[in-house]
């Protein structure tokens, strides 16, 4: 996957379009990522102990990688990710500024 944990991303589709956040987790099999503060779902939690009230907790749900764009840490712009392959390794590069990311 082109997006990794710890990346800053911009949401380009859906109700959270325009929001920015940090990738908390990647799900390569589903091609989804969990982004901090994005795609918040409300979950109702039942009381676990007597006398406790049920609560509504807000948890982020994963979204498709195709709905986010990586924000380049070097130039700060939302960008597509390219790859540079050398004999030793494969690097991700920013398509805007060409820097390694
Ligand atoms: Zn860049």
mmCIF file of N, CA, C and O and ligand atoms in Angstrom:
data_model
loop_
_atom_site.group_PDB
_atom_site.id
_atom_site.type_symbol
_atom_site.label_atom_id
_atom_site.label_comp_id
_atom_site.label_asym_id
_atom_site.label_seq_id
_atom_site.Cartn_x
_atom_site.Cartn_y
_atom_site.Cartn_z
ATOM 1 N N UNK A 1 0.821 -1.201 0.000
ATOM 2 C CA UNK A 1 0.000 0.000 0.000
ATOM 3 C C UNK A 1 0.856 1.252 0.000
ATOM 4 O O UNK A 1 1.906 1.269 0.605
ATOM 5 N N UNK A 2 0.362 2.268 -0.641
ATOM 6 C CA UNK A 2 1.148 3.493 -0.752
ATOM 7 C C UNK A 2 1.077 4.356 0.496
ATOM 8 O O UNK A 2 1.931 5.212 0.710
ATOM 9 N N UNK A 3 0.037 4.136 1.271
ATOM 10 C CA UNK A 3 -0.118 4.903 2.504
ATOM 11 C C UNK A 3 0.294 4.029 3.683
ATOM 12 O O UNK A 3 -0.063 2.861 3.741
ATOM 13 N N UNK A 4 1.022 4.620 4.579
ATOM 14 C CA UNK A 4 1.493 3.863 5.742
ATOM 15 C C UNK A 4 1.085 4.512 7.046
ATOM 16 O O UNK A 4 0.735 5.686 7.093
ATOM 17 N N UNK A 5 1.218 3.729 8.074
ATOM 18 C CA UNK A 5 0.969 4.215 9.424
ATOM 19 C C UNK A 5 1.880 5.418 9.704
ATOM 20 O O UNK A 5 3.065 5.390 9.371
ATOM 21 N N UNK A 6 1.279 6.452 10.288
ATOM 22 C CA UNK A 6 2.077 7.634 10.629
ATOM 23 C C UNK A 6 2.043 8.716 9.566
ATOM 24 O O UNK A 6 2.444 9.846 9.813
ATOM 25 N N UNK A 7 1.551 8.381 8.366
ATOM 26 C CA UNK A 7 1.445 9.379 7.298
ATOM 27 C C UNK A 7 0.361 10.408 7.612
ATOM 28 O O UNK A 7 -0.639 10.083 8.228
ATOM 29 N N UNK A 8 0.571 11.618 7.143
ATOM 30 C CA UNK A 8 -0.483 12.627 7.194
ATOM 31 C C UNK A 8 -1.234 12.531 5.871
ATOM 32 O O UNK A 8 -0.616 12.496 4.815
ATOM 33 N N UNK A 9 -2.557 12.473 5.978
ATOM 34 C CA UNK A 9 -3.325 12.364 4.744
ATOM 35 C C UNK A 9 -4.449 13.395 4.694
ATOM 36 O O UNK A 9 -4.899 13.913 5.715
ATOM 37 N N UNK A 10 -4.885 13.668 3.484
ATOM 38 C CA UNK A 10 -6.012 14.547 3.228
ATOM 39 C C UNK A 10 -7.139 13.680 2.689
ATOM 40 O O UNK A 10 -6.921 12.844 1.815
ATOM 41 N N UNK A 11 -8.341 13.876 3.238
ATOM 42 C CA UNK A 11 -9.477 13.093 2.780
ATOM 43 C C UNK A 11 -10.051 13.783 1.544
ATOM 44 O O UNK A 11 -10.344 14.974 1.568
ATOM 45 N N UNK A 12 -10.197 13.039 0.467
ATOM 46 C CA UNK A 12 -10.651 13.651 -0.784
ATOM 47 C C UNK A 12 -12.055 13.226 -1.194
ATOM 48 O O UNK A 12 -12.610 13.726 -2.150
ATOM 49 N N UNK A 13 -12.621 12.256 -0.475
ATOM 50 C CA UNK A 13 -13.980 11.818 -0.799
ATOM 51 C C UNK A 13 -14.785 11.580 0.467
ATOM 52 O O UNK A 13 -14.224 11.310 1.517
ATOM 53 N N UNK A 14 -16.089 11.641 0.311
ATOM 54 C CA UNK A 14 -16.968 11.313 1.428
ATOM 55 C C UNK A 14 -17.279 12.499 2.312
ATOM 56 O O UNK A 14 -16.909 13.632 2.009
ATOM 57 N N UNK A 15 -17.938 12.211 3.434
ATOM 58 C CA UNK A 15 -18.414 13.292 4.285
ATOM 59 C C UNK A 15 -17.292 14.027 5.010
ATOM 60 O O UNK A 15 -17.484 15.136 5.473
ATOM 61 N N UNK A 16 -16.137 13.417 5.096
ATOM 62 C CA UNK A 16 -15.005 14.057 5.770
ATOM 63 C C UNK A 16 -14.031 14.705 4.791
ATOM 64 O O UNK A 16 -12.897 15.016 5.141
ATOM 65 N N UNK A 17 -14.501 14.902 3.573
ATOM 66 C CA UNK A 17 -13.649 15.502 2.550
ATOM 67 C C UNK A 17 -13.061 16.831 3.042
ATOM 68 O O UNK A 17 -13.768 17.654 3.613
ATOM 69 N N UNK A 18 -11.774 16.989 2.819
ATOM 70 C CA UNK A 18 -11.120 18.229 3.230
ATOM 71 C C UNK A 18 -10.437 18.134 4.586
ATOM 72 O O UNK A 18 -9.630 18.977 4.930
ATOM 73 N N UNK A 19 -10.778 17.082 5.318
ATOM 74 C CA UNK A 19 -10.139 16.910 6.628
ATOM 75 C C UNK A 19 -8.747 16.322 6.465
ATOM 76 O O UNK A 19 -8.469 15.596 5.525
ATOM 77 N N UNK A 20 -7.916 16.644 7.440
ATOM 78 C CA UNK A 20 -6.582 16.070 7.445
ATOM 79 C C UNK A 20 -6.401 15.255 8.716
ATOM 80 O O UNK A 20 -6.977 15.577 9.753
ATOM 81 N N UNK A 21 -5.594 14.235 8.634
ATOM 82 C CA UNK A 21 -5.359 13.435 9.828
ATOM 83 C C UNK A 21 -4.193 12.493 9.667
ATOM 84 O O UNK A 21 -3.647 12.331 8.564
ATOM 85 N N UNK A 22 -3.842 11.901 10.778
ATOM 86 C CA UNK A 22 -2.725 10.972 10.790
ATOM 87 C C UNK A 22 -3.239 9.547 10.671
ATOM 88 O O UNK A 22 -4.239 9.182 11.278
ATOM 89 N N UNK A 23 -2.544 8.752 9.873
ATOM 90 C CA UNK A 23 -2.923 7.350 9.723
ATOM 91 C C UNK A 23 -2.520 6.580 10.985
ATOM 92 O O UNK A 23 -1.352 6.555 11.365
ATOM 93 N N UNK A 24 -3.524 5.985 11.627
ATOM 94 C CA UNK A 24 -3.264 5.260 12.863
ATOM 95 C C UNK A 24 -2.935 3.796 12.586
ATOM 96 O O UNK A 24 -2.195 3.157 13.309
ATOM 97 N N UNK A 25 -3.538 3.293 11.511
ATOM 98 C CA UNK A 25 -3.360 1.887 11.175
ATOM 99 C C UNK A 25 -3.658 1.648 9.716
ATOM 100 O O UNK A 25 -4.503 2.329 9.142
ATOM 101 N N UNK A 26 -2.982 0.705 9.115
ATOM 102 C CA UNK A 26 -3.262 0.341 7.737
ATOM 103 C C UNK A 26 -3.818 -1.075 7.676
ATOM 104 O O UNK A 26 -3.455 -1.919 8.487
ATOM 105 N N UNK A 27 -4.734 -1.294 6.735
ATOM 106 C CA UNK A 27 -5.285 -2.630 6.538
ATOM 107 C C UNK A 27 -5.065 -3.007 5.068
ATOM 108 O O UNK A 27 -5.959 -2.842 4.240
ATOM 109 N N UNK A 28 -3.863 -3.496 4.755
ATOM 110 C CA UNK A 28 -3.504 -3.761 3.349
ATOM 111 C C UNK A 28 -4.451 -4.719 2.640
ATOM 112 O O UNK A 28 -4.735 -4.542 1.457
ATOM 113 N N UNK A 29 -4.965 -5.718 3.324
ATOM 114 C CA UNK A 29 -5.871 -6.675 2.682
ATOM 115 C C UNK A 29 -7.159 -6.022 2.220
ATOM 116 O O UNK A 29 -7.667 -6.315 1.153
ATOM 117 N N UNK A 30 -7.689 -5.147 3.061
ATOM 118 C CA UNK A 30 -8.935 -4.456 2.716
ATOM 119 C C UNK A 30 -8.685 -3.180 1.938
ATOM 120 O O UNK A 30 -9.635 -2.531 1.510
ATOM 121 N N UNK A 31 -7.411 -2.803 1.796
ATOM 122 C CA UNK A 31 -7.044 -1.536 1.156
ATOM 123 C C UNK A 31 -7.687 -0.352 1.893
ATOM 124 O O UNK A 31 -8.210 0.573 1.293
ATOM 125 N N UNK A 32 -7.643 -0.428 3.199
ATOM 126 C CA UNK A 32 -8.229 0.623 4.016
ATOM 127 C C UNK A 32 -7.215 1.153 5.024
ATOM 128 O O UNK A 32 -6.242 0.470 5.353
ATOM 129 N N UNK A 33 -7.495 2.357 5.490
ATOM 130 C CA UNK A 33 -6.672 2.947 6.542
ATOM 131 C C UNK A 33 -7.572 3.546 7.616
ATOM 132 O O UNK A 33 -8.693 3.971 7.337
ATOM 133 N N UNK A 34 -7.031 3.572 8.810
ATOM 134 C CA UNK A 34 -7.732 4.193 9.918
ATOM 135 C C UNK A 34 -7.076 5.551 10.139
ATOM 136 O O UNK A 34 -5.874 5.624 10.382
ATOM 137 N N UNK A 35 -7.867 6.613 9.996
ATOM 138 C CA UNK A 35 -7.312 7.956 10.112
ATOM 139 C C UNK A 35 -7.882 8.654 11.348
ATOM 140 O O UNK A 35 -9.099 8.630 11.576
ATOM 141 N N UNK A 36 -6.981 9.234 12.102
ATOM 142 C CA UNK A 36 -7.352 9.931 13.330
ATOM 143 C C UNK A 36 -8.425 10.992 13.087
ATOM 144 O O UNK A 36 -8.262 11.867 12.237
ATOM 145 N N UNK A 37 -9.537 10.897 13.809
ATOM 146 C CA UNK A 37 -10.586 11.919 13.732
ATOM 147 C C UNK A 37 -11.439 11.902 12.479
ATOM 148 O O UNK A 37 -12.229 12.799 12.251
ATOM 149 N N UNK A 38 -11.297 10.866 11.657
ATOM 150 C CA UNK A 38 -12.014 10.810 10.396
ATOM 151 C C UNK A 38 -12.929 9.586 10.351
ATOM 152 O O UNK A 38 -12.584 8.525 10.850
ATOM 153 N N UNK A 39 -14.108 9.775 9.740
ATOM 154 C CA UNK A 39 -15.111 8.716 9.635
ATOM 155 C C UNK A 39 -15.510 8.184 11.020
ATOM 156 O O UNK A 39 -15.487 6.987 11.285
ATOM 157 N N UNK A 40 -15.867 9.117 11.859
ATOM 158 C CA UNK A 40 -16.256 8.786 13.223
ATOM 159 C C UNK A 40 -17.629 8.118 13.249
ATOM 160 O O UNK A 40 -18.586 8.603 12.665
ATOM 161 N N UNK A 41 -17.674 6.993 13.896
ATOM 162 C CA UNK A 41 -18.942 6.294 14.081
ATOM 163 C C UNK A 41 -19.287 6.333 15.562
ATOM 164 O O UNK A 41 -18.415 6.178 16.414
ATOM 165 N N UNK A 42 -20.566 6.505 15.802
ATOM 166 C CA UNK A 42 -21.011 6.482 17.188
ATOM 167 C C UNK A 42 -21.420 5.071 17.553
ATOM 168 O O UNK A 42 -22.182 4.432 16.841
ATOM 169 N N UNK A 43 -20.878 4.616 18.638
ATOM 170 C CA UNK A 43 -21.244 3.279 19.100
ATOM 171 C C UNK A 43 -21.897 3.380 20.456
ATOM 172 O O UNK A 43 -21.462 4.126 21.309
ATOM 173 N N UNK A 44 -22.936 2.605 20.590
ATOM 174 C CA UNK A 44 -23.619 2.604 21.874
ATOM 175 C C UNK A 44 -23.024 1.500 22.728
ATOM 176 O O UNK A 44 -22.913 0.366 22.282
ATOM 177 N N UNK A 45 -22.630 1.888 23.880
ATOM 178 C CA UNK A 45 -22.021 0.902 24.764
ATOM 179 C C UNK A 45 -22.962 0.629 25.935
ATOM 180 O O UNK A 45 -23.395 1.546 26.620
ATOM 181 N N UNK A 46 -23.233 -0.607 26.119
ATOM 182 C CA UNK A 46 -24.121 -0.987 27.222
ATOM 183 C C UNK A 46 -23.378 -0.880 28.548
ATOM 184 O O UNK A 46 -22.167 -1.058 28.595
ATOM 185 N N UNK A 47 -24.160 -0.627 29.576
ATOM 186 C CA UNK A 47 -23.496 -0.590 30.895
ATOM 187 C C UNK A 47 -22.913 -1.958 31.231
ATOM 188 O O UNK A 47 -23.521 -2.987 30.952
ATOM 189 N N UNK A 48 -21.725 -1.945 31.748
ATOM 190 C CA UNK A 48 -21.080 -3.219 32.075
ATOM 191 C C UNK A 48 -21.266 -3.585 33.543
ATOM 192 O O UNK A 48 -21.141 -4.726 33.932
ATOM 193 N N UNK A 49 -21.505 -2.578 34.341
ATOM 194 C CA UNK A 49 -21.724 -2.848 35.770
ATOM 195 C C UNK A 49 -23.075 -2.275 36.198
ATOM 196 O O UNK A 49 -23.575 -1.337 35.576
ATOM 197 N N UNK A 50 -23.608 -2.819 37.222
ATOM 198 C CA UNK A 50 -24.877 -2.327 37.738
ATOM 199 C C UNK A 50 -24.720 -0.879 38.196
ATOM 200 O O UNK A 50 -23.705 -0.503 38.772
ATOM 201 N N UNK A 51 -25.714 -0.062 37.893
ATOM 202 C CA UNK A 51 -25.661 1.335 38.317
ATOM 203 C C UNK A 51 -24.935 2.230 37.327
ATOM 204 O O UNK A 51 -24.953 3.449 37.457
ATOM 205 N N UNK A 52 -24.302 1.646 36.319
ATOM 206 C CA UNK A 52 -23.577 2.429 35.324
ATOM 207 C C UNK A 52 -24.526 2.774 34.182
ATOM 208 O O UNK A 52 -25.428 2.001 33.854
ATOM 209 N N UNK A 53 -24.287 3.911 33.560
ATOM 210 C CA UNK A 53 -25.127 4.288 32.436
ATOM 211 C C UNK A 53 -24.524 3.792 31.127
ATOM 212 O O UNK A 53 -23.308 3.651 31.012
ATOM 213 N N UNK A 54 -25.400 3.558 30.157
ATOM 214 C CA UNK A 54 -24.910 3.229 28.832
ATOM 215 C C UNK A 54 -24.282 4.474 28.235
ATOM 216 O O UNK A 54 -24.679 5.591 28.550
ATOM 217 N N UNK A 55 -23.302 4.303 27.403
ATOM 218 C CA UNK A 55 -22.614 5.464 26.838
ATOM 219 C C UNK A 55 -22.593 5.404 25.319
ATOM 220 O O UNK A 55 -22.698 4.334 24.727
ATOM 221 N N UNK A 56 -22.437 6.572 24.738
ATOM 222 C CA UNK A 56 -22.200 6.615 23.303
ATOM 223 C C UNK A 56 -20.736 6.981 23.125
ATOM 224 O O UNK A 56 -20.279 8.013 23.599
ATOM 225 N N UNK A 57 -19.998 6.093 22.514
ATOM 226 C CA UNK A 57 -18.578 6.383 22.303
ATOM 227 C C UNK A 57 -18.332 6.615 20.814
ATOM 228 O O UNK A 57 -18.983 6.012 19.966
ATOM 229 N N UNK A 58 -17.399 7.499 20.541
ATOM 230 C CA UNK A 58 -17.079 7.803 19.153
ATOM 231 C C UNK A 58 -15.779 7.117 18.775
ATOM 232 O O UNK A 58 -14.755 7.327 19.403
ATOM 233 N N UNK A 59 -15.878 6.294 17.754
ATOM 234 C CA UNK A 59 -14.678 5.589 17.311
ATOM 235 C C UNK A 59 -14.489 5.783 15.807
ATOM 236 O O UNK A 59 -15.462 5.764 15.050
ATOM 237 N N UNK A 60 -13.247 5.977 15.380
ATOM 238 C CA UNK A 60 -13.020 6.107 13.940
ATOM 239 C C UNK A 60 -13.118 4.751 13.247
ATOM 240 O O UNK A 60 -12.720 3.735 13.799
ATOM 241 N N UNK A 61 -13.695 4.738 12.054
ATOM 242 C CA UNK A 61 -13.794 3.520 11.254
ATOM 243 C C UNK A 61 -12.858 3.659 10.054
ATOM 244 O O UNK A 61 -12.647 4.763 9.566
ATOM 245 N N UNK A 62 -12.298 2.536 9.587
ATOM 246 C CA UNK A 62 -11.366 2.609 8.449
ATOM 247 C C UNK A 62 -12.045 3.092 7.171
ATOM 248 O O UNK A 62 -13.234 2.858 6.965
ATOM 249 N N UNK A 63 -11.287 3.772 6.340
ATOM 250 C CA UNK A 63 -11.801 4.224 5.037
ATOM 251 C C UNK A 63 -10.862 3.731 3.937
ATOM 252 O O UNK A 63 -9.715 3.365 4.205
ATOM 253 N N UNK A 64 -11.375 3.724 2.717
ATOM 254 C CA UNK A 64 -10.571 3.239 1.606
ATOM 255 C C UNK A 64 -9.391 4.149 1.300
ATOM 256 O O UNK A 64 -9.511 5.375 1.330
ATOM 257 N N UNK A 65 -8.281 3.531 0.993
ATOM 258 C CA UNK A 65 -7.054 4.255 0.655
ATOM 259 C C UNK A 65 -7.287 5.181 -0.543
ATOM 260 O O UNK A 65 -6.712 6.259 -0.624
ATOM 261 N N UNK A 66 -8.175 4.759 -1.445
ATOM 262 C CA UNK A 66 -8.442 5.572 -2.627
ATOM 263 C C UNK A 66 -9.154 6.884 -2.281
ATOM 264 O O UNK A 66 -9.250 7.778 -3.117
ATOM 265 N N UNK A 67 -9.644 6.992 -1.055
ATOM 266 C CA UNK A 67 -10.322 8.220 -0.632
ATOM 267 C C UNK A 67 -9.397 9.205 0.072
ATOM 268 O O UNK A 67 -9.845 10.239 0.547
ATOM 269 N N UNK A 68 -8.141 8.862 0.154
ATOM 270 C CA UNK A 68 -7.192 9.770 0.803
ATOM 271 C C UNK A 68 -6.015 10.066 -0.110
ATOM 272 O O UNK A 68 -5.708 9.324 -1.031
ATOM 273 N N UNK A 69 -5.402 11.198 0.183
ATOM 274 C CA UNK A 69 -4.199 11.575 -0.537
ATOM 275 C C UNK A 69 -3.114 11.844 0.481
ATOM 276 O O UNK A 69 -3.376 12.462 1.518
ATOM 277 N N UNK A 70 -1.938 11.405 0.191
ATOM 278 C CA UNK A 70 -0.831 11.631 1.113
ATOM 279 C C UNK A 70 -0.409 13.096 1.098
ATOM 280 O O UNK A 70 -0.355 13.720 0.048
ATOM 281 N N UNK A 71 -0.165 13.624 2.296
ATOM 282 C CA UNK A 71 0.393 14.964 2.366
ATOM 283 C C UNK A 71 1.899 14.801 2.516
ATOM 284 O O UNK A 71 2.386 14.191 3.464
ATOM 285 N N UNK A 72 2.607 15.333 1.563
ATOM 286 C CA UNK A 72 4.064 15.188 1.558
ATOM 287 C C UNK A 72 4.670 15.936 2.743
ATOM 288 O O UNK A 72 4.416 17.121 2.924
ATOM 289 N N UNK A 73 5.472 15.250 3.542
ATOM 290 C CA UNK A 73 6.097 15.924 4.688
ATOM 291 C C UNK A 73 7.190 16.915 4.266
ATOM 292 O O UNK A 73 7.583 17.782 5.048
ATOM 293 N N UNK A 74 7.637 16.803 3.033
ATOM 294 C CA UNK A 74 8.702 17.684 2.567
ATOM 295 C C UNK A 74 8.170 18.990 2.006
ATOM 296 O O UNK A 74 8.657 20.063 2.308
ATOM 297 N N UNK A 75 7.144 18.908 1.157
ATOM 298 C CA UNK A 75 6.633 20.139 0.555
ATOM 299 C C UNK A 75 5.265 20.539 1.111
ATOM 300 O O UNK A 75 4.769 21.623 0.817
ATOM 301 N N UNK A 76 4.645 19.654 1.905
ATOM 302 C CA UNK A 76 3.384 19.976 2.567
ATOM 303 C C UNK A 76 2.161 19.967 1.670
ATOM 304 O O UNK A 76 1.096 20.403 2.064
ATOM 305 N N UNK A 77 2.316 19.447 0.455
ATOM 306 C CA UNK A 77 1.183 19.427 -0.470
ATOM 307 C C UNK A 77 0.598 18.023 -0.579
ATOM 308 O O UNK A 77 1.321 17.046 -0.488
ATOM 309 N N UNK A 78 -0.726 17.957 -0.811
ATOM 310 C CA UNK A 78 -1.300 16.640 -1.076
ATOM 311 C C UNK A 78 -0.760 16.128 -2.403
ATOM 312 O O UNK A 78 -0.733 16.876 -3.393
ATOM 313 N N UNK A 79 -0.343 14.899 -2.434
ATOM 314 C CA UNK A 79 0.336 14.417 -3.624
ATOM 315 C C UNK A 79 0.047 12.954 -3.904
ATOM 316 O O UNK A 79 -0.455 12.236 -3.045
ATOM 317 N N UNK A 80 0.377 12.536 -5.092
ATOM 318 C CA UNK A 80 0.363 11.111 -5.396
ATOM 319 C C UNK A 80 1.738 10.567 -5.045
ATOM 320 O O UNK A 80 2.720 11.295 -4.996
ATOM 321 N N UNK A 81 1.769 9.273 -4.826
ATOM 322 C CA UNK A 81 3.019 8.648 -4.415
ATOM 323 C C UNK A 81 3.626 7.899 -5.592
ATOM 324 O O UNK A 81 2.946 7.166 -6.301
ATOM 325 N N UNK A 82 4.897 8.124 -5.791
ATOM 326 C CA UNK A 82 5.606 7.373 -6.818
ATOM 327 C C UNK A 82 6.660 6.515 -6.154
ATOM 328 O O UNK A 82 6.872 6.597 -4.948
ATOM 329 N N UNK A 83 7.291 5.698 -6.943
ATOM 330 C CA UNK A 83 8.343 4.873 -6.375
ATOM 331 C C UNK A 83 9.631 5.062 -7.132
ATOM 332 O O UNK A 83 9.645 5.253 -8.346
ATOM 333 N N UNK A 84 10.699 5.002 -6.370
ATOM 334 C CA UNK A 84 12.020 5.024 -6.974
ATOM 335 C C UNK A 84 12.671 3.718 -6.553
ATOM 336 O O UNK A 84 12.730 3.391 -5.382
ATOM 337 N N UNK A 85 13.097 2.957 -7.535
ATOM 338 C CA UNK A 85 13.690 1.664 -7.210
ATOM 339 C C UNK A 85 15.174 1.693 -7.532
ATOM 340 O O UNK A 85 15.588 2.069 -8.633
ATOM 341 N N UNK A 86 15.960 1.350 -6.538
ATOM 342 C CA UNK A 86 17.393 1.242 -6.754
ATOM 343 C C UNK A 86 17.787 -0.206 -6.506
ATOM 344 O O UNK A 86 16.955 -1.031 -6.134
ATOM 345 N N UNK A 87 19.053 -0.524 -6.661
ATOM 346 C CA UNK A 87 19.503 -1.891 -6.412
ATOM 347 C C UNK A 87 19.283 -2.287 -4.966
ATOM 348 O O UNK A 87 19.028 -3.437 -4.653
ATOM 349 N N UNK A 88 19.392 -1.303 -4.090
ATOM 350 C CA UNK A 88 19.319 -1.618 -2.667
ATOM 351 C C UNK A 88 17.899 -1.592 -2.114
ATOM 352 O O UNK A 88 17.548 -2.380 -1.255
ATOM 353 N N UNK A 89 17.099 -0.669 -2.568
ATOM 354 C CA UNK A 89 15.785 -0.522 -1.932
ATOM 355 C C UNK A 89 14.783 0.147 -2.850
ATOM 356 O O UNK A 89 15.105 0.589 -3.959
ATOM 357 N N UNK A 90 13.568 0.204 -2.351
ATOM 358 C CA UNK A 90 12.489 0.865 -3.058
ATOM 359 C C UNK A 90 12.052 2.033 -2.187
ATOM 360 O O UNK A 90 11.765 1.867 -1.009
ATOM 361 N N UNK A 91 12.047 3.215 -2.750
ATOM 362 C CA UNK A 91 11.669 4.396 -1.987
ATOM 363 C C UNK A 91 10.348 4.935 -2.477
ATOM 364 O O UNK A 91 10.037 4.838 -3.659
ATOM 365 N N UNK A 92 9.636 5.561 -1.573
ATOM 366 C CA UNK A 92 8.446 6.299 -1.991
ATOM 367 C C UNK A 92 8.905 7.713 -2.304
ATOM 368 O O UNK A 92 9.704 8.282 -1.577
ATOM 369 N N UNK A 93 8.406 8.261 -3.354
ATOM 370 C CA UNK A 93 8.735 9.652 -3.653
ATOM 371 C C UNK A 93 7.460 10.469 -3.892
ATOM 372 O O UNK A 93 6.434 9.945 -4.299
ATOM 373 N N UNK A 94 7.590 11.764 -3.595
ATOM 374 C CA UNK A 94 6.486 12.692 -3.800
ATOM 375 C C UNK A 94 6.476 13.081 -5.267
ATOM 376 O O UNK A 94 7.492 13.455 -5.827
ATOM 377 N N UNK A 95 5.295 12.984 -5.893
ATOM 378 C CA UNK A 95 5.207 13.329 -7.320
ATOM 379 C C UNK A 95 5.290 14.841 -7.550
ATOM 380 O O UNK A 95 5.496 15.280 -8.674
ATOM 381 N N UNK A 96 5.070 15.602 -6.476
ATOM 382 C CA UNK A 96 5.117 17.046 -6.623
ATOM 383 C C UNK A 96 6.546 17.577 -6.556
ATOM 384 O O UNK A 96 6.966 18.334 -7.399
ATOM 385 N N UNK A 97 7.254 17.203 -5.489
ATOM 386 C CA UNK A 97 8.589 17.775 -5.319
ATOM 387 C C UNK A 97 9.718 16.784 -5.603
ATOM 388 O O UNK A 97 10.873 17.162 -5.656
ATOM 389 N N UNK A 98 9.351 15.509 -5.775
ATOM 390 C CA UNK A 98 10.365 14.519 -6.098
ATOM 391 C C UNK A 98 11.197 14.037 -4.932
ATOM 392 O O UNK A 98 12.121 13.239 -5.106
ATOM 393 N N UNK A 99 10.869 14.519 -3.738
ATOM 394 C CA UNK A 99 11.629 14.111 -2.562
ATOM 395 C C UNK A 99 11.203 12.731 -2.085
ATOM 396 O O UNK A 99 10.080 12.311 -2.270
ATOM 397 N N UNK A 100 12.149 12.093 -1.443
ATOM 398 C CA UNK A 100 11.883 10.804 -0.826
ATOM 399 C C UNK A 100 10.980 10.983 0.395
ATOM 400 O O UNK A 100 11.192 11.893 1.175
ATOM 401 N N UNK A 101 9.998 10.114 0.531
ATOM 402 C CA UNK A 101 9.117 10.222 1.711
ATOM 403 C C UNK A 101 8.928 8.866 2.387
ATOM 404 O O UNK A 101 9.259 7.845 1.829
HETATM 405 ZN ZN1 LIG B 1 6.614 16.854 -1.845
#
